[in-house]
Structures are given as structure tokens and as C-alpha cells.
Amino acid sequence: MANGLFDCTGKVTVVTGGNGGIGFGFAMGTAKMGGDVAIWARNAEKSAKARAELEAAGAGKVIAYQVDVSEEENIAEGYKKVMEDFGRVDCVFANSGASPRYNSVFDMPTEHWYDFQKTALHGAFFTLREGARLMKERAEAGEKGGSLVACGSLSLFQGLPGKMEYAASKCAVAATIRCLAIELAPLGIRANVVAPGLIITPMMGEGAQAEAVAGHFAPTIPMQRCGRPEDFEGIGAYLCSDASSFMTGETVTIDGGYMVRP
């Protein structure tokens, strides 16, 4: 059983896209601190592997669910199953998304814009809203508290040519988080954004392709390397744990110093 400042024992964390990449980093952080983890993802084989790793790391209980967050009804059903299996939700990491695919606004099809937002924006909003609803019910029953986290990006601060579907979804979700932080604060429910810099995940490619990307961008980062999913374990455990009980409405950059370069 974990103990100490970032103890997550007894807390149930839902992580969308939690079977890989940054989402897995969030999940692993809470698992190492003894928390229970509900993975929401579409790839069952990948989720089974992630589940085994989280259990081995010290998680209290791990269940992987096949949930496609691009549809609101899937999210509602997912929470229903989590409540049946765990009985509560203490922390939500709205992490599911996709990579931008175009290099110019003039190349982006209208259909792609709308389809992208189904997961990246609408899916994140409904995931946060329904998680907040469960936390609110518990707070009104006498147990305040809860943590809502959205995965942002440095596109919250910088313009990315041709990536406006991606940047727009991140900025909208960050605004949603700030609104939730104010509305839910009296219930002890906090809401924050984690904004990653350049992180090497399978979404960016494998093997030589990933090494080439890392080699190209590492010199532009003050810490001289790109990020890895495990760089999000600490912030994941912190935001799930009671150590972050007075932190809300914030955007935390995990970027190796990229945003404060001279």
C-alpha cells in the first residue's frame, strides 16, 4: 500500500486513452501511488497489456473498458460501468485525442474539422461533465473533493500553421476547465490542465521515425531532450492525490523549459 504526500490509495481514477502515451503516464503515476485505475480506450489488446503493467506497479484495482469517447452515450455508459465496478470516481484525466493531419488551413476538409472535434473537444467536455456530476453527487452527500484534469498542449500559447483543429480543441477544453474550476470550487472539486511539450509517443511514430523526430527537436528544448510518457507520472499522482487539494484553474506545462526559452 502506498503512503506519503502523493498517496492515491482508495481513489478511483478514470483515464481516457489510458492504455498508451501520455494517458498511460497519468495512469501509471496514480497506480504507483496505490490508486485504482479505470482505463477507457478502444484497443482491447493494448488495454490488457497496460492493465497488467499498472497492476504490477502497485495499483489497487485496474479495469480496462472499451469506450469510444466520440459519442456522448458511450461516455455515460462508461461511467455507469465504473460506478458498478468501483462505486466512486475521484479523479478524471480527459486525455483522448488525435494528432493534427494537415499543414495548411486550405488543405483541411470541412468534414475533418467536425470529425476531429467529436473526440478532442466534445468527448473531453462530456467526459469532464459526467465525471463532475458524480463528484457533485458525492459532495452533496457530505464528501467533498475530486479532481478533473484535461490534457492540453503548447498550442494553448502558440500558433501552429495548419493545426487549427488541434489547437482549437485544446484551447476550448482549457477554457472549459477554468469555468469548471470556478463553478465547482465550493464543492471541493478542482479542475486543471496539463500542457505537454513535444512528447515522443507511438502516435508520433515508432523506431527510426520517432528517433528522427526526437533528434530534430531535442536541440530546441532547454533540457536537450524530448519528453516521454513517464514524465507525466509525477503530475498524474499529484493531481489525483490530496496534495493538490488547493490547486485549481491552473495550466501546468511539462515541456523541458520550451515555453520559457530566451
mmCIF file of C-alpha atoms in Angstrom, residues 16-184:
data_model
loop_
_atom_site.group_PDB
_atom_site.id
_atom_site.type_symbol
_atom_site.label_atom_id
_atom_site.label_comp_id
_atom_site.label_asym_id
_atom_site.label_seq_id
_atom_site.Cartn_x
_atom_site.Cartn_y
_atom_site.Cartn_z
ATOM 1 C CA THR A 16 -9.360 8.215 -21.296
ATOM 2 C CA GLY A 17 -6.751 6.999 -23.741
ATOM 3 C CA GLY A 18 -5.079 5.450 -20.715
ATOM 4 C CA ASN A 19 -3.572 2.451 -22.467
ATOM 5 C CA GLY A 20 -0.665 4.307 -24.038
ATOM 6 C CA GLY A 21 1.285 7.519 -24.409
ATOM 7 C CA ILE A 22 0.691 10.424 -22.046
ATOM 8 C CA GLY A 23 -2.546 8.871 -20.762
ATOM 9 C CA PHE A 24 -0.634 5.800 -19.659
ATOM 10 C CA GLY A 25 1.826 8.094 -17.888
ATOM 11 C CA PHE A 26 -1.019 9.662 -15.909
ATOM 12 C CA ALA A 27 -2.409 6.216 -15.096
ATOM 13 C CA MET A 28 0.986 4.842 -14.072
ATOM 14 C CA GLY A 29 1.565 7.727 -11.673
ATOM 15 C CA THR A 30 -1.640 7.022 -9.774
ATOM 16 C CA ALA A 31 -1.001 3.269 -9.909
ATOM 17 C CA LYS A 32 2.443 3.625 -8.324
ATOM 18 C CA MET A 33 0.782 5.572 -5.509
ATOM 19 C CA GLY A 34 -1.694 2.757 -4.851
ATOM 20 C CA GLY A 35 -4.724 4.189 -6.643
ATOM 21 C CA ASP A 36 -7.448 2.309 -8.508
ATOM 22 C CA VAL A 37 -7.499 2.915 -12.262
ATOM 23 C CA ALA A 38 -10.221 2.667 -14.899
ATOM 24 C CA ILE A 39 -8.768 2.750 -18.407
ATOM 25 C CA TRP A 40 -11.013 3.926 -21.233
ATOM 26 C CA ALA A 41 -9.715 3.111 -24.701
ATOM 27 C CA ARG A 42 -10.710 1.372 -27.919
ATOM 28 C CA ASN A 43 -7.902 -1.161 -28.414
ATOM 29 C CA ALA A 44 -8.649 -4.112 -26.107
ATOM 30 C CA GLU A 45 -5.301 -5.868 -26.651
ATOM 31 C CA LYS A 46 -3.331 -2.728 -25.863
ATOM 32 C CA SER A 47 -5.505 -2.082 -22.801
ATOM 33 C CA ALA A 48 -4.902 -5.597 -21.470
ATOM 34 C CA LYS A 49 -1.146 -5.021 -21.640
ATOM 35 C CA ALA A 50 -1.488 -1.646 -19.907
ATOM 36 C CA ARG A 51 -3.665 -3.175 -17.209
ATOM 37 C CA ALA A 52 -1.047 -5.796 -16.386
ATOM 38 C CA GLU A 53 1.684 -3.163 -16.141
ATOM 39 C CA LEU A 54 -0.420 -0.924 -13.884
ATOM 40 C CA GLU A 55 -1.248 -3.821 -11.578
ATOM 41 C CA ALA A 56 2.414 -4.779 -11.373
ATOM 42 C CA ALA A 57 3.289 -1.170 -10.496
ATOM 43 C CA GLY A 58 1.102 -1.236 -7.385
ATOM 44 C CA ALA A 59 -2.390 -0.178 -8.406
ATOM 45 C CA GLY A 60 -5.122 -1.263 -6.032
ATOM 46 C CA LYS A 61 -7.511 -2.338 -8.787
ATOM 47 C CA VAL A 62 -7.426 -1.884 -12.561
ATOM 48 C CA ILE A 63 -10.209 -2.449 -15.083
ATOM 49 C CA ALA A 64 -9.965 -1.663 -18.792
ATOM 50 C CA TYR A 65 -13.118 -0.688 -20.652
ATOM 51 C CA GLN A 66 -13.672 -0.314 -24.379
ATOM 52 C CA VAL A 67 -15.069 3.212 -24.562
ATOM 53 C CA ASP A 68 -15.127 5.420 -27.644
ATOM 54 C CA VAL A 69 -15.477 8.936 -26.228
ATOM 55 C CA SER A 70 -16.514 10.448 -29.569
ATOM 56 C CA GLU A 71 -20.137 9.657 -28.646
ATOM 57 C CA GLU A 72 -21.844 11.070 -25.549
ATOM 58 C CA GLU A 73 -23.865 7.928 -24.855
ATOM 59 C CA ASN A 74 -20.657 5.841 -24.726
ATOM 60 C CA ILE A 75 -19.308 8.129 -22.036
ATOM 61 C CA ALA A 76 -22.468 7.882 -19.946
ATOM 62 C CA GLU A 77 -22.418 4.096 -20.245
ATOM 63 C CA GLY A 78 -18.726 4.028 -19.374
ATOM 64 C CA TYR A 79 -19.304 5.910 -16.131
ATOM 65 C CA LYS A 80 -22.225 3.642 -15.307
ATOM 66 C CA LYS A 81 -19.920 0.624 -15.531
ATOM 67 C CA VAL A 82 -17.204 2.333 -13.492
ATOM 68 C CA MET A 83 -19.690 3.094 -10.727
ATOM 69 C CA GLU A 84 -20.896 -0.513 -10.751
ATOM 70 C CA ASP A 85 -17.323 -1.836 -10.506
ATOM 71 C CA PHE A 86 -15.666 0.770 -8.271
ATOM 72 C CA GLY A 87 -18.532 2.610 -6.565
ATOM 73 C CA ARG A 88 -16.980 6.077 -6.967
ATOM 74 C CA VAL A 89 -14.919 8.403 -9.171
ATOM 75 C CA ASP A 90 -12.298 10.643 -7.554
ATOM 76 C CA CYS A 91 -10.197 11.779 -10.489
ATOM 77 C CA VAL A 92 -10.694 12.095 -14.252
ATOM 78 C CA PHE A 93 -7.979 12.592 -16.849
ATOM 79 C CA ALA A 94 -9.637 13.653 -20.127
ATOM 80 C CA ASN A 95 -6.751 12.664 -22.349
ATOM 81 C CA SER A 96 -8.174 11.082 -25.514
ATOM 82 C CA GLY A 97 -7.437 12.922 -28.729
ATOM 83 C CA ALA A 98 -5.763 12.691 -32.106
ATOM 84 C CA SER A 99 -2.833 14.198 -33.964
ATOM 85 C CA PRO A 100 -3.343 17.014 -36.482
ATOM 86 C CA ARG A 101 -3.009 15.850 -40.068
ATOM 87 C CA TYR A 102 -2.676 18.918 -42.267
ATOM 88 C CA ASN A 103 -0.113 21.661 -42.833
ATOM 89 C CA SER A 104 -2.354 24.412 -44.148
ATOM 90 C CA VAL A 105 -5.818 25.745 -43.401
ATOM 91 C CA PHE A 106 -6.548 25.490 -47.125
ATOM 92 C CA ASP A 107 -5.896 21.739 -47.163
ATOM 93 C CA MET A 108 -8.176 20.850 -44.260
ATOM 94 C CA PRO A 109 -11.520 19.345 -45.348
ATOM 95 C CA THR A 110 -14.626 20.580 -43.565
ATOM 96 C CA GLU A 111 -15.567 17.010 -42.652
ATOM 97 C CA HIS A 112 -12.205 16.511 -40.909
ATOM 98 C CA TRP A 113 -12.732 19.627 -38.777
ATOM 99 C CA TYR A 114 -16.066 18.365 -37.464
ATOM 100 C CA ASP A 115 -14.945 14.759 -37.047
ATOM 101 C CA PHE A 116 -11.822 15.776 -35.115
ATOM 102 C CA GLN A 117 -13.821 17.746 -32.550
ATOM 103 C CA LYS A 118 -16.075 14.761 -31.776
ATOM 104 C CA THR A 119 -13.273 13.215 -29.726
ATOM 105 C CA ALA A 120 -10.861 16.043 -28.997
ATOM 106 C CA LEU A 121 -13.408 18.656 -27.861
ATOM 107 C CA HIS A 122 -16.858 17.157 -27.383
ATOM 108 C CA GLY A 123 -15.530 13.884 -25.987
ATOM 109 C CA ALA A 124 -13.362 15.729 -23.480
ATOM 110 C CA PHE A 125 -16.233 18.005 -22.432
ATOM 111 C CA PHE A 126 -18.708 15.184 -21.858
ATOM 112 C CA THR A 127 -16.055 13.134 -20.033
ATOM 113 C CA LEU A 128 -15.385 16.053 -17.679
ATOM 114 C CA ARG A 129 -19.049 16.966 -17.242
ATOM 115 C CA GLU A 130 -20.232 13.465 -16.399
ATOM 116 C CA GLY A 131 -17.304 12.909 -14.062
ATOM 117 C CA ALA A 132 -18.090 16.209 -12.338
ATOM 118 C CA ARG A 133 -21.720 15.153 -11.981
ATOM 119 C CA LEU A 134 -20.696 12.085 -9.967
ATOM 120 C CA MET A 135 -18.325 14.117 -7.802
ATOM 121 C CA LYS A 136 -21.066 16.689 -7.169
ATOM 122 C CA GLU A 137 -23.485 13.984 -6.019
ATOM 123 C CA ARG A 138 -20.911 12.696 -3.561
ATOM 124 C CA ALA A 139 -20.138 16.210 -2.313
ATOM 125 C CA GLU A 140 -23.820 16.898 -1.704
ATOM 126 C CA ALA A 141 -23.976 13.663 0.279
ATOM 127 C CA GLY A 142 -21.272 15.025 2.572
ATOM 128 C CA GLU A 143 -17.956 14.043 0.975
ATOM 129 C CA LYS A 144 -16.417 16.969 -0.877
ATOM 130 C CA GLY A 145 -13.492 16.633 -3.253
ATOM 131 C CA GLY A 146 -12.446 15.431 -6.667
ATOM 132 C CA SER A 147 -10.012 16.263 -9.439
ATOM 133 C CA LEU A 148 -10.729 16.953 -13.111
ATOM 134 C CA VAL A 149 -7.760 17.141 -15.474
ATOM 135 C CA ALA A 150 -7.614 17.908 -19.191
ATOM 136 C CA CYS A 151 -4.627 17.203 -21.399
ATOM 137 C CA GLY A 152 -3.743 20.401 -23.237
ATOM 138 C CA SER A 153 -0.668 21.262 -25.298
ATOM 139 C CA LEU A 154 1.654 24.154 -26.057
ATOM 140 C CA SER A 155 -0.814 25.126 -28.794
ATOM 141 C CA LEU A 156 -2.651 26.876 -25.951
ATOM 142 C CA PHE A 157 0.050 29.535 -26.251
ATOM 143 C CA GLN A 158 1.482 29.296 -29.762
ATOM 144 C CA GLY A 159 0.132 29.401 -33.294
ATOM 145 C CA LEU A 160 0.624 26.227 -35.309
ATOM 146 C CA PRO A 161 0.176 26.652 -39.074
ATOM 147 C CA GLY A 162 -2.370 24.187 -40.395
ATOM 148 C CA LYS A 163 -3.056 22.660 -36.968
ATOM 149 C CA MET A 164 -6.062 24.762 -36.040
ATOM 150 C CA GLU A 165 -8.404 21.817 -35.487
ATOM 151 C CA TYR A 166 -5.980 20.546 -32.836
ATOM 152 C CA ALA A 167 -5.200 23.927 -31.256
ATOM 153 C CA ALA A 168 -8.861 24.958 -31.221
ATOM 154 C CA SER A 169 -9.883 21.811 -29.346
ATOM 155 C CA LYS A 170 -7.137 22.272 -26.754
ATOM 156 C CA CYS A 171 -7.935 25.949 -26.179
ATOM 157 C CA ALA A 172 -11.654 25.228 -25.832
ATOM 158 C CA VAL A 173 -11.085 22.446 -23.322
ATOM 159 C CA ALA A 174 -8.720 24.673 -21.321
ATOM 160 C CA ALA A 175 -11.430 27.338 -21.151
ATOM 161 C CA THR A 176 -13.897 24.678 -20.045
ATOM 162 C CA ILE A 177 -11.529 23.651 -17.251
ATOM 163 C CA ARG A 178 -11.249 27.227 -15.987
ATOM 164 C CA CYS A 179 -15.033 27.533 -15.885
ATOM 165 C CA LEU A 180 -15.336 24.223 -14.052
ATOM 166 C CA ALA A 181 -12.690 25.335 -11.552
ATOM 167 C CA ILE A 182 -14.772 28.347 -10.524
ATOM 168 C CA GLU A 183 -18.157 26.638 -10.542
ATOM 169 C CA LEU A 184 -17.063 23.518 -8.663
#
